[in-house]
Coordinates of C-alpha atoms and ligand atoms in Angstrom, one line a residue:
X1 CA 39.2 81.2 81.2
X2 CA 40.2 81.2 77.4
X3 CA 42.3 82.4 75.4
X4 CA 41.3 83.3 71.3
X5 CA 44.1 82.3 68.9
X6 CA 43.8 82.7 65.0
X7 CA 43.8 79.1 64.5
X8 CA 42.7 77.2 67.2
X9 CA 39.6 79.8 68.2
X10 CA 38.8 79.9 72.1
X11 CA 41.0 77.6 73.4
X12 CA 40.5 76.1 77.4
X13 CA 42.7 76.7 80.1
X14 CA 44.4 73.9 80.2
X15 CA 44.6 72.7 76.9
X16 CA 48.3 71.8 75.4
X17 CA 49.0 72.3 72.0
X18 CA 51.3 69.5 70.6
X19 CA 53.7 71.0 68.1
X20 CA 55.4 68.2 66.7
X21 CA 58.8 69.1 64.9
X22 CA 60.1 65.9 64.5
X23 CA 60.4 66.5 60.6
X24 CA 62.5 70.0 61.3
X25 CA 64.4 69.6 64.2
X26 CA 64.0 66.3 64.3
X27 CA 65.1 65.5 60.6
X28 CA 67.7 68.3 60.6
X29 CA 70.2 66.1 62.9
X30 CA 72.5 63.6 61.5
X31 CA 71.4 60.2 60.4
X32 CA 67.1 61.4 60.5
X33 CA 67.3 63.2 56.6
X34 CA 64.0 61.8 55.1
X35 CA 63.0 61.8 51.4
X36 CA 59.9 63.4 50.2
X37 CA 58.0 60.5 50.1
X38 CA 59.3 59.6 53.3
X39 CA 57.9 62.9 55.1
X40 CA 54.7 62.8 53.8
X41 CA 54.1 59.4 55.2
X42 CA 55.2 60.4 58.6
X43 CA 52.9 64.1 58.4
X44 CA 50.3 61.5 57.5
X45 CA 50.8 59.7 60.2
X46 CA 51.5 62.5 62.8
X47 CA 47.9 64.1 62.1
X48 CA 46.1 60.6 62.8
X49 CA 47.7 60.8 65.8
X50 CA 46.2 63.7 66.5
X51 CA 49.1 66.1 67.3
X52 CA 48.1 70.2 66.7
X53 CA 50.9 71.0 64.5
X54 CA 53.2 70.0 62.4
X55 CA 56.8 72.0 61.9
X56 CA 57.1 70.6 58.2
X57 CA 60.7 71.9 57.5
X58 CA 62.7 75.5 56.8
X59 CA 62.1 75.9 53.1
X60 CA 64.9 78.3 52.7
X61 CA 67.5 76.0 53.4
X62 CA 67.0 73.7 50.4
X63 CA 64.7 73.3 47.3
X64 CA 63.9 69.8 48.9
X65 CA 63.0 71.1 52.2
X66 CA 60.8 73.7 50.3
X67 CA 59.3 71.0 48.3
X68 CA 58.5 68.3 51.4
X69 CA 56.6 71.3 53.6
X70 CA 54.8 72.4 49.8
X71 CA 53.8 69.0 49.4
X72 CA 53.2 68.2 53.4
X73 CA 51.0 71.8 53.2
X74 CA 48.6 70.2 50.2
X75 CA 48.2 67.1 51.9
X76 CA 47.6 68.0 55.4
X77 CA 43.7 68.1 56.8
X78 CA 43.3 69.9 59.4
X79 CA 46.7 69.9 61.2
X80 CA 48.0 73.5 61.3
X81 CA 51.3 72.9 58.8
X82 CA 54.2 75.2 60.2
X83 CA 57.5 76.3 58.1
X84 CA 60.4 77.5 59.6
X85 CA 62.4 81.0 59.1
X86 CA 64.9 83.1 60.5
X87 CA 63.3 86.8 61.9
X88 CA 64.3 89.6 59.4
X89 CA 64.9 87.1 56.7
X90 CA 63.0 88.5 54.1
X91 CA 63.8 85.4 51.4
X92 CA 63.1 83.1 54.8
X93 CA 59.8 84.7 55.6
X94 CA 58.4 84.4 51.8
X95 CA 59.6 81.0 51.1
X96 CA 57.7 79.7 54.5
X97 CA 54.8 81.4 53.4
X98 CA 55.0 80.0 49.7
X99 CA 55.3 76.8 51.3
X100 CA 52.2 76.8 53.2
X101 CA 50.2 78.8 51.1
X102 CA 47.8 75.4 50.5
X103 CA 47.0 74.4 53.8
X104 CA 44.0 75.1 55.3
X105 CA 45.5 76.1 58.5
X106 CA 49.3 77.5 58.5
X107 CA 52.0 79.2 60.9
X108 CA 55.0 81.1 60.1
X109 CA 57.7 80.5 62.6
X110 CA 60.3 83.4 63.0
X111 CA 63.7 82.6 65.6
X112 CA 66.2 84.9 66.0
X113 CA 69.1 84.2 69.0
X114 CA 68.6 86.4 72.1
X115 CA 71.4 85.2 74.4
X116 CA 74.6 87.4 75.2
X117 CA 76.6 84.8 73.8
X118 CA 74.9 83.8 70.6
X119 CA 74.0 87.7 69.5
X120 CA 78.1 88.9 70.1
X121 CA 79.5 85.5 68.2
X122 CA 77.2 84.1 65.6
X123 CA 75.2 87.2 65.2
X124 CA 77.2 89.3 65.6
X125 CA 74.8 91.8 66.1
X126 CA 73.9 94.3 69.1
X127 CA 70.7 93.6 71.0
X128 CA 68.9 97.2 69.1
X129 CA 69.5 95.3 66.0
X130 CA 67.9 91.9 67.3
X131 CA 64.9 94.2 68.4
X132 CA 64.4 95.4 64.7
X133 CA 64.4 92.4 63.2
X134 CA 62.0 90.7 65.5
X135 CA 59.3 93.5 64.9
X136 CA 60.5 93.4 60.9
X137 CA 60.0 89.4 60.4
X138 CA 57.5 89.3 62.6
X139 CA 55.2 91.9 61.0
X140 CA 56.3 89.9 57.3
X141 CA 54.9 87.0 58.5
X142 CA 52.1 88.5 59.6
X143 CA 51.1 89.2 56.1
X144 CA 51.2 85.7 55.1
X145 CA 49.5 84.0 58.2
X146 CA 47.3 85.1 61.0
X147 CA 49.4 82.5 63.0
X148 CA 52.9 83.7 63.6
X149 CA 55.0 82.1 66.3
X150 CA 58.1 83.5 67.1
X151 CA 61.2 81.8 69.2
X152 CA 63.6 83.4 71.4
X153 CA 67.3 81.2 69.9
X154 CA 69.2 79.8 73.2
X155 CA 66.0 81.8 75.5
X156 CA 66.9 80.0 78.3
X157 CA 70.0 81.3 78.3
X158 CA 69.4 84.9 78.0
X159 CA 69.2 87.7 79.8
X160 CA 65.3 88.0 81.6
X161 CA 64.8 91.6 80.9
X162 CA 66.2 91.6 77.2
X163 CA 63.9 88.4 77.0
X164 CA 61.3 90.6 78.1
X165 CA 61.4 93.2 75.7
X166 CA 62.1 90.5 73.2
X167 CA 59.0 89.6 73.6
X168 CA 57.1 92.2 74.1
X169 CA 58.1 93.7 70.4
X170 CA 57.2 89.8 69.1
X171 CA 53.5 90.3 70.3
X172 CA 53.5 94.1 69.3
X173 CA 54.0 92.9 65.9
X174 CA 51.5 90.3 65.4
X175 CA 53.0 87.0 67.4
X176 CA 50.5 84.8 68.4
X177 CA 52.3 82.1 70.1
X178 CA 55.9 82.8 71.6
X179 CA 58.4 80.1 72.4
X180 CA 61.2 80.4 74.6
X181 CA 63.9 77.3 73.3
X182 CA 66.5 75.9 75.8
X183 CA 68.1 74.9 72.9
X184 CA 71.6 73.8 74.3
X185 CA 69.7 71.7 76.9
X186 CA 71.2 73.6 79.9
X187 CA 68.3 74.7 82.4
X188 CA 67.0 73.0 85.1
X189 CA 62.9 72.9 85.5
X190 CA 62.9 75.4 88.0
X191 CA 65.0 78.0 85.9
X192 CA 62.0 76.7 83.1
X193 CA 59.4 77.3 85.3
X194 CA 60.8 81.4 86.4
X195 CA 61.3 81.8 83.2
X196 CA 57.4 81.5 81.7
X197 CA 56.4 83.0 85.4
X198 CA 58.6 86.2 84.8
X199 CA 57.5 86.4 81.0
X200 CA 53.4 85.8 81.9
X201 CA 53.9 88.8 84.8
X202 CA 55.7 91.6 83.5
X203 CA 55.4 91.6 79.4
X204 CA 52.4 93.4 77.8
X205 CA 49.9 91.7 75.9
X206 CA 51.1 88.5 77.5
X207 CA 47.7 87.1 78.1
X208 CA 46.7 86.9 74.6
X209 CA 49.7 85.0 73.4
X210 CA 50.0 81.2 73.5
X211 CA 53.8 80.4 75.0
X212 CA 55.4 77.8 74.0
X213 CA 58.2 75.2 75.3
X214 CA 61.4 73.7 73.3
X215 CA 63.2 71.6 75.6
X216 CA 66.4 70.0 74.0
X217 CA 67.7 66.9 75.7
X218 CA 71.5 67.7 76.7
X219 CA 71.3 66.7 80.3
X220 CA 68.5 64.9 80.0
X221 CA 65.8 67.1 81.2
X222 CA 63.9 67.8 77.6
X223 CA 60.5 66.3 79.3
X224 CA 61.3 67.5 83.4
X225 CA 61.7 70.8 81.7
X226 CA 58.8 71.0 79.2
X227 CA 56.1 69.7 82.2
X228 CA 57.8 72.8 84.5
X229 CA 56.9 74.9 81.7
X230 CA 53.4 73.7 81.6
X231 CA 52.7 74.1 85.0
X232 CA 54.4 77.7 85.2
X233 CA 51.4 78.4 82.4
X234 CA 53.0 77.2 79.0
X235 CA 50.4 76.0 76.8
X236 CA 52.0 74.2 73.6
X237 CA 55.1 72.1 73.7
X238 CA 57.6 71.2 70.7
X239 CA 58.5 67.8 71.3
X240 CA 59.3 65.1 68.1
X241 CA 58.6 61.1 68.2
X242 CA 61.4 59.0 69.6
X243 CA 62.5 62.3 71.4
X244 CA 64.8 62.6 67.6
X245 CA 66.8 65.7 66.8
X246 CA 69.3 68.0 67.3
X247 CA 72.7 66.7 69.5
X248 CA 70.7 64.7 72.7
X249 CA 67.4 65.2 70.8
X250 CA 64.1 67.1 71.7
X251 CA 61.6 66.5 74.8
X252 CA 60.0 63.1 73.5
X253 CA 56.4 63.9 72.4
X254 CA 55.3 60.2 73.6
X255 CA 56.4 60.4 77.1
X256 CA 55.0 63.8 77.4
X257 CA 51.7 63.3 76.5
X258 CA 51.6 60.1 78.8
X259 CA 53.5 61.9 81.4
X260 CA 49.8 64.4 81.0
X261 CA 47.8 61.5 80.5
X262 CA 49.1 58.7 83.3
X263 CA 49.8 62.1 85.8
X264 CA 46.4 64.0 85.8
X265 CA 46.5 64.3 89.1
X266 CA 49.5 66.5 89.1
X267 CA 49.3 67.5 85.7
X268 CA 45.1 68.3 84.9
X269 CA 46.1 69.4 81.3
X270 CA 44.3 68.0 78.4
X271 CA 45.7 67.0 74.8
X272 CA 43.9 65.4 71.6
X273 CA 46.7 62.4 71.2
X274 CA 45.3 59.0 70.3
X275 CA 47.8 57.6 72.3
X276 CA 47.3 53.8 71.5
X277 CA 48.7 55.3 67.9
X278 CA 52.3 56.7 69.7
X279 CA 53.8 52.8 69.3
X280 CA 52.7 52.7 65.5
X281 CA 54.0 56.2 64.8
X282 CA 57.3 55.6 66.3
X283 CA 57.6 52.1 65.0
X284 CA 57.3 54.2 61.1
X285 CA 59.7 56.6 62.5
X286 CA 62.3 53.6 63.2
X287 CA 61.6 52.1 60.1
X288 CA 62.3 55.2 57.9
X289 CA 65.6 55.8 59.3
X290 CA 67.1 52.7 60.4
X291 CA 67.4 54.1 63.8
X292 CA 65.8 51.9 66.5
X293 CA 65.0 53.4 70.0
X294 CA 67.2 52.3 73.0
X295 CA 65.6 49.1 74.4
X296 CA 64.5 50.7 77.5
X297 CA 63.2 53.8 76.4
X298 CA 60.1 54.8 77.8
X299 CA 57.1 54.1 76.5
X300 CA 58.2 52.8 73.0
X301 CA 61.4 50.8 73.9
X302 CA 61.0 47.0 73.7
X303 CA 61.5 46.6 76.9
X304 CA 59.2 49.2 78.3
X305 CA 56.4 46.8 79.4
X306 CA 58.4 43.8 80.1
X307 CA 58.7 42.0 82.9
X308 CA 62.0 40.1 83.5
X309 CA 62.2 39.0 87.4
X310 CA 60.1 36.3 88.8
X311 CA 58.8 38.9 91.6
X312 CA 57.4 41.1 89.4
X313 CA 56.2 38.6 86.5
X314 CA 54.3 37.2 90.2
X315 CA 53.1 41.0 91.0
X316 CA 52.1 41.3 87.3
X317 CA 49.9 38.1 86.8
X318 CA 48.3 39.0 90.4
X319 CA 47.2 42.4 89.5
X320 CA 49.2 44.2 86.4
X321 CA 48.7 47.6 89.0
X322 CA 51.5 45.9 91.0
X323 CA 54.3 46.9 88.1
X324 CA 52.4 48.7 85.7
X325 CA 51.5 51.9 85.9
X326 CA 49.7 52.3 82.2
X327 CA 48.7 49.4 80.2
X328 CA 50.7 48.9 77.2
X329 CA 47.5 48.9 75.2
X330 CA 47.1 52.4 76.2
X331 CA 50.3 53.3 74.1
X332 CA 49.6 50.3 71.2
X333 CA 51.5 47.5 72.5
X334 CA 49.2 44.1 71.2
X335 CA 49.8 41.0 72.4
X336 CA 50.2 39.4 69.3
X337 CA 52.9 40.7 67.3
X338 CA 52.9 37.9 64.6
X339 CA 51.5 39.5 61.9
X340 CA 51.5 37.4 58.5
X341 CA 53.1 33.8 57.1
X342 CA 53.3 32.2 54.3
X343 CA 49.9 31.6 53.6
X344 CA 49.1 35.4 54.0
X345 CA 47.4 36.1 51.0
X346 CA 47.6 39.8 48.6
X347 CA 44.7 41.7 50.7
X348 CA 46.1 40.3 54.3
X349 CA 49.8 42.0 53.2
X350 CA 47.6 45.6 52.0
X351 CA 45.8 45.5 54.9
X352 CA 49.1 45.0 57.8
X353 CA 51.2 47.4 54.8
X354 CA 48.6 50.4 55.2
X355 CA 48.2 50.0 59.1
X356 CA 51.9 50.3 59.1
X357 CA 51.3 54.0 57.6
X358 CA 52.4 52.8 54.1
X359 CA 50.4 54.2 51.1
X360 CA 51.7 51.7 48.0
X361 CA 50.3 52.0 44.8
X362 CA 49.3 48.8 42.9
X363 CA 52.4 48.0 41.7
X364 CA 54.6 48.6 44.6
X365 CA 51.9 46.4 46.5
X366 CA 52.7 43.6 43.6
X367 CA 56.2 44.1 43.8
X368 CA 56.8 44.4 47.8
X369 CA 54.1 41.2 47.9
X370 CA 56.3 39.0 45.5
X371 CA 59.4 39.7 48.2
X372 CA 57.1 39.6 51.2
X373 CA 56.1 35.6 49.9
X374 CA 60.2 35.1 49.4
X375 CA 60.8 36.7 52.6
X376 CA 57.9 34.2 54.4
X377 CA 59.5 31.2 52.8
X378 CA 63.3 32.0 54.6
X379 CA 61.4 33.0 57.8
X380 CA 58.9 31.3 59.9
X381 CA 57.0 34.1 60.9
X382 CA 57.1 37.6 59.9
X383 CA 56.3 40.7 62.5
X384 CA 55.0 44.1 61.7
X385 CA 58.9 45.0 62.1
X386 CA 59.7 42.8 59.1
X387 CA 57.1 44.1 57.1
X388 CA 58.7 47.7 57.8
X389 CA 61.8 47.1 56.8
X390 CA 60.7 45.5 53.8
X391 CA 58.9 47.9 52.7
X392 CA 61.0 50.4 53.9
X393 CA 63.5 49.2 50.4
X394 CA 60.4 49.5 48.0
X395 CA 61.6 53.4 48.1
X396 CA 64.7 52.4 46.2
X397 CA 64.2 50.0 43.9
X398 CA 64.5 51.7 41.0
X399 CA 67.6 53.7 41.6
X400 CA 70.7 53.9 39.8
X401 CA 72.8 51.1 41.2
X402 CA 71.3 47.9 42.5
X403 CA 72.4 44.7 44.4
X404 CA 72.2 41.6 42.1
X405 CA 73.9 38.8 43.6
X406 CA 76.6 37.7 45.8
X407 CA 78.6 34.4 46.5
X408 CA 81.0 34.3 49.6
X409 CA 83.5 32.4 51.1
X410 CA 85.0 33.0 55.1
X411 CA 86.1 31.3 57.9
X412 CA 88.2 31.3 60.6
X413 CA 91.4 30.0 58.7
X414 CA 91.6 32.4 55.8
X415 CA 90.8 36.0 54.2
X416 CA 87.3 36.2 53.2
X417 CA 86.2 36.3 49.6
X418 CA 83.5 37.6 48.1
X419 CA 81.9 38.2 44.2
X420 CA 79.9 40.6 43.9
X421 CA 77.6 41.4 41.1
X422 CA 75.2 45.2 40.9
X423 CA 73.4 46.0 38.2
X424 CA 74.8 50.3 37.9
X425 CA 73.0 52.1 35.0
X426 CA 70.7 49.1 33.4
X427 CA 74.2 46.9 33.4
X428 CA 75.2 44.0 35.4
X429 CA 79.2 44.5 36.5
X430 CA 80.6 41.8 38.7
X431 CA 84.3 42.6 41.2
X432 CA 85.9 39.1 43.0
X433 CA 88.1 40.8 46.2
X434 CA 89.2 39.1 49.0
X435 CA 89.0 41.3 52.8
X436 CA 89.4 41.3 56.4
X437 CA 86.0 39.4 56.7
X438 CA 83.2 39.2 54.4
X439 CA 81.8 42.3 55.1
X440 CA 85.0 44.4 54.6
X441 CA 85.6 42.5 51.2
X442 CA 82.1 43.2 50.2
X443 CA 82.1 47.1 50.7
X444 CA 85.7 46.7 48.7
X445 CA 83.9 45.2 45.8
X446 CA 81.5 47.7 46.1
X447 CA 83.9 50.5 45.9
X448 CA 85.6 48.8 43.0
X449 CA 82.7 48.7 40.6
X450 CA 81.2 52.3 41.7
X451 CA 84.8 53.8 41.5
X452 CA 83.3 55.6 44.7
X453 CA 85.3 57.3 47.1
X454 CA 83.4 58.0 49.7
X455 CA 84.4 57.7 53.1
X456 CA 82.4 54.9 55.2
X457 CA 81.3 57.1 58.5
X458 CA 79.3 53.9 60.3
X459 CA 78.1 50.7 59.9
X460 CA 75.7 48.9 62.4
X461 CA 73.6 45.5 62.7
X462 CA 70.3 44.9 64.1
X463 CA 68.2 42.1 64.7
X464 CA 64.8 43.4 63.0
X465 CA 62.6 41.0 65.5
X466 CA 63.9 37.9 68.0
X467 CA 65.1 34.1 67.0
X468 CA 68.0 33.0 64.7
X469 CA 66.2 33.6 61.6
X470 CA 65.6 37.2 62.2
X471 CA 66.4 39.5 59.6
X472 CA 69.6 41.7 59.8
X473 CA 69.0 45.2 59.9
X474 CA 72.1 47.7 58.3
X475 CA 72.8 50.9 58.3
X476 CA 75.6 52.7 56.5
X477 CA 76.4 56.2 56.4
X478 CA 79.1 57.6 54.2
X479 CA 80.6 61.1 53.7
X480 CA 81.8 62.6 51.2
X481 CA 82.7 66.2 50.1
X482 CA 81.1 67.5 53.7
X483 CA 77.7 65.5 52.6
X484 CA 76.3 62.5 54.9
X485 CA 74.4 59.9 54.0
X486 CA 72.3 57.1 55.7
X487 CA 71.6 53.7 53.9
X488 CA 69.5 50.9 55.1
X489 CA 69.2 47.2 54.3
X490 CA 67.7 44.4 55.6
X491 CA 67.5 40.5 54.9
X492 CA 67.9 37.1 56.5
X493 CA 71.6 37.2 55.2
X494 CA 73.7 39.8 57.3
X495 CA 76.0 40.2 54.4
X496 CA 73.4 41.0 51.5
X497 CA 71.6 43.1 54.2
X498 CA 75.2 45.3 54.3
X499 CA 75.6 45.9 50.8
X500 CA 71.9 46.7 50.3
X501 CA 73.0 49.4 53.1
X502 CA 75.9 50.3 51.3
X503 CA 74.2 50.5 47.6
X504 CA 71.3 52.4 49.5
X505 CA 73.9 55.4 50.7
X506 CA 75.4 55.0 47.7
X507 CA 72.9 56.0 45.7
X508 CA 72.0 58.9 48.2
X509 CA 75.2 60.1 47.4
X510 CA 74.8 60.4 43.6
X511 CA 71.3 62.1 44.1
X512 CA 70.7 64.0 47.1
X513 CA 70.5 67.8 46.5
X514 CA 72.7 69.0 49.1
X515 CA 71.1 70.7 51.7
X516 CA 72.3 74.6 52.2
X517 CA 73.3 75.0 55.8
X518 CA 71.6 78.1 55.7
X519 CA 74.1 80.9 56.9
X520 CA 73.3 83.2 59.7
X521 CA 72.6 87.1 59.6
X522 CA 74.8 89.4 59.9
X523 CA 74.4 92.7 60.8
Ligands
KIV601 O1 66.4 74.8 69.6 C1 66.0 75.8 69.1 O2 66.3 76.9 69.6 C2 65.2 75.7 67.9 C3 64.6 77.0 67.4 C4 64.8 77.2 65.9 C5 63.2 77.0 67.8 O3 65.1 74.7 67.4
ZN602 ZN1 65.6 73.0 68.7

C-alpha cells in the first residue's frame, strides 16, 4: 500500500519520514540559541545526512528566526524546509510562508493546544473556538504550501474524542500530515500507541494523511514512545540530534533511526539516514553550543562503544558480536581519531575543517590556520574535537570586545591576581584585580573594563579531548534584563579559555536581537 503526499509523492508503507526540529525545538531551549551562520551549517549538514525535513525555526517570533529559516529555505536542496506558526495566526501563517517561499520543497506547520488544561489556562479559549481556528490557519497555509502539517499542543494529553474532531477539521482543511505532540513528556508507549490506533480508526480522511510523532523526553520515554507510535501506524517522527530541546529534550533522532536500523526485525520500517554521518553531525552540534553529550549516551556518547572490563574487552577481541550489537563504524566512530600535527600543512587543515561541516572562506581558512599551527605547537596532537572548537571561535573574531592578553598570579597561600588586557571598540584597556581564585578575579576584571552588569548564570570546564595537554573547553552564560546568553572558549590555558567564554557572552549580550517570546492567543 501507498499513500500520495504533496511532497514526498507515493510513499511505501513503511517508510518513516525524519522530521528533524533540532533547529526549532531544539534551539528554542536554553543554552542551544544559534547564530545564523551557525544554523545554516547545521541545515547543511542535517540534509547530507539525509533526514526528510527540516523545522528551520518560527519566523514570527523574531526578525532573526525569520531570517535563519529565509536564509535556511534558499540554501536547502531537496530537504522539505518547514517554518513554524501558531493555527489562526494570520501574521504567524504569512511570515512561515514568506520564509519558505524559496525552497523548492516547503511545509507550513500550524499547532494549536487541544488539552482541557492548556485551552481553559493559556488559551483561554473554549474548544468551538479551537475548532475555528484550526480550519482558519489551516486553510491559510494551504494557500502558501501544498504541505501543511498541523499539531495537536499537549495531544497526548487531551481528550480522544475532541482529538478526534480536532483532527478531522485539520484534514477537512487541507492538512497533509498531522502530529499528535506529548509535549510535557507524560505518556507511556502504550497510551502512544491507542492514541494513533484510535485516530487511524475513527477520523475521516485518516488514510490520506501522514501522522506524525513528537515525543518529549520528561520521563525519559521520548524514543519508547515515538517507536510505539510507529508501530501503531505513525509514519514521520520529530526527533532533534543529541535528543536537544525543550526541558528533558526531544526523542533523539540518532537512537531512533538505529533503534529502526539495528531492530528490523521488530521494527521493518525503512528511513534514508546515512547513519555513519549521525557521529559527525552530532559532533557539529556539540561544537556549536558548547554542550557535550553525557558520556554514556547512546550512540554518540564517548563511551558508547567502549569496552572497560577485562570480560568483555576478552568477548570483544573474540568476536565484537559478543558486546556489540552495531559496529561503531555504522554510526561514524573511526579508529583513528588523531587528525592533524604540526606538520599538517594548509590543504590537510581545509580538508579535516570542511569534513567537520565548516564552510570557511579564504580568509577565515588563513586566519583559523595561523591559530591551528599555534595550537599544534602547545599540543602534541590535535583531534577533530580540537579542530571544532577552534573553529568554533573564528565566528567571533571580529566582534566588539576581544581578549588580548593576561598575566596571573595564584596559589594556595594567597588571593589570586590577575591583569587583564581586551581590546573593546578598536582600543586596548587593561584592569589589575585580585579574586577568590584566578578565575573569579578574571571575570572581575572583566566586569571592570566592560562596566557590565550582567549576572553570571553558569560557568563549566571541559576537557575538549584526553591527556594533560587537552584544551579547556568554557562555557558561560549570563543574564541580563530577562535575556540569556551562552559563550564559549577554548584553549590549552583553563583561564584564557574562561574569559574567551566570558568575552564570547559578552558580546552576545551587546548584539543579540532579543528574541519575542511570542504571546499566545487569546480568544
Ligand atoms: O511539543 C510540542 O507540542 C511542540 C509543538 C509546537 C509541535 O513542539
Ligand atoms: Zn515540542
Amino acid at each position: 500500500m501507498t499513500i500520495q503526499h504533496p511532497s514526498f509523492g507515493d510513499i511505501s508503507e513503511n517508510r518513516v519520514i525524519i522530521f528533524d526540529t533540532t533547529l526549532r525545538d531544539g534551539e528554542q531551549s536554553p543554552g542551544f540559541s544559534m547564530n545564523l551562520d551557525e544554523k545554516l551549517r547545521m541545515a547543511r549538514a542535517l540534509e547530507n545526512l539525509g533526514v526528510d525535513v527540516i523545522e528551520a525555526g518560527f519566523p514570527v517570533a523574531s526578525p532573526g528566526d525569520f531570517e535563519a529559516v529565509n536564509a535556511i529555505a534558499k540554501a536547502a536542496e531537496d530537504v522539505v524546509v518547514c517554518a513554524l506558526a501558531r493555527s489562526g495566526g494570520p501574521r504567524d501563517i504569512a511570515a512561515a510562508g514568506e520564509a519558505i517561499a524559496p525552497a523548492r520543497r516547503k511545509r507550513i506547520h500550524n499547532f494549536i493546544s487541544t488539552s482541557p488544561l492548556h485551552m481553559k489556562y493559556k488559551l483561554r479559549m473554549t474548544p468551538e473556538t479551537v475548532l475555528e481556528l484550526i480550519a482558519s490557519g489551516n486553510r491559510a497555509s494551504r494557500q502558501l504550501s501544498d504541505d501543511v502539517q498541523w499539531s495537536a499542543e499537549d495531544g497526548a494529553r487531551t481528550e480522544i474524542d475532541f482529538l478526534c474532531r480536532c483532527v478531522e477539521v485539520a484534514i477537512r482543511n487541507g492538512a497533509t500530515t498531522i502530529n499528535i505532540p506529548d509535549t510535557v513528556g507524560f505518556s507511556t508507549p502504550e497510551e502512544i500507541a491507542a492514541i494513533f490506533e484510535t485516530l487511524r480508526q475513527r477520523v475521516p480522511g485518516a488514510e490520506k494523511v501522514i501522522f506524525s510523532t513528537h515525543n518529549h523526553n520528561d520521563l525519559g520515554l521520548g524514543v519508547a514512545n515515538s517507536l510505539a507510535a510507529l508501530t501503531a501506524g505513525a509514519r514521520q517522527i520529530e526527533c532533534t540530534i543529541n535528543g536537544i530541546g525543550e526541558r528533558a529534550g526531544n526523542a533523539a533522532l540518532e537512537e531512533l533511526v538505529m533503534a529502526i536500523r539495528t531492530r528490523h526485525d521488530k521494527l521493518p520500517f525503512t528511513h534514508a539516514v546515512h547513519t555513519p554521518s549521525l557521529l559527525g553531525v552530532s559532533r557539529l552540534l556539540t561544537g556549536i553550543t558548547g554542550f557535550d553529550v553525557q558520556p554514556n549516551k547512546a550512540i554518540v556518547g564517548r563511551n558508547a562503544f567502549a569496552h572497560e572490563s577485562g570480560i568483555h574487552q576478552d568477548g570483544i577481541l573474540k568476536n565484537a558480536a559478543t558486546y556489540e550489537i552495531m559496529t561503531p563504524e555504522s554510526v561514524g566512530w573511526t579508529k583513528s581519531a588523531l587528525v592533524l600535527g604540526k606538520h599538517s600543512g594548509r590543504a590537510a587543515f581545509r580538508d579535516k575543517v570542511a569534513s567537520l561541516g565548516y564552510t570557511l572562506s579564504d580568509a577565515e581558512i588563513e586566519h583559523a590556520f595561523a591559530r591551528f599551527k599555534t595550537l599544534a605547537d602547545q599540543k602534541k596532537s590535535v583531534f577533530d574535537d580540537d579542530i571544532i572548537a577552534l573553529v568554533g571561535e573564528e565566528n567571533h573574531l571580529d566582534a566588539a570586545i576581544q581578549f588580548d592578553a593576561i598575566k596571573v598570579q595564584s596559589g594556595s597561600e594567597r588571593d589570586a591576581w590577575v591583569e587583564l588586557t581586551l581590546t573593546v571598540s578598536g582600543a586596548p584597556k587593561t584592569a589589575s584585580v585580585t579574586g577568590n581564585g584566578p578565575v573569579d578575579a578574571a571575570f572581575k576584571a572583566i566586569a571592570m573594563i566592560c562596566e557590565n552588569d550582567a549576572r553570571l548564570a553558569l560557568f563549566s570546564v571541559a576537557a575538549v579531548t584526553g591527556e594533560t595537554d587537552a584544551q579547556a573547553k568554557t562555557t558561560v552564560r549570563l543574564e541580563k534584563n530577562g535575556r540569556t546568553v551562552d559563550g564559549q572558549g577554548a584553549d590549552v590555558d583553563t583561564i584564557v579559555a574562561a574569559v574567551k567564554a566570558y568575552v564570547h557572552a559578552l558580546n552576545k549580550l551587546m548584539t543579540k536581537a532579543s528574541r519575542r517570546a511570542p504571546t499566545e492567543l487569546s480568544a
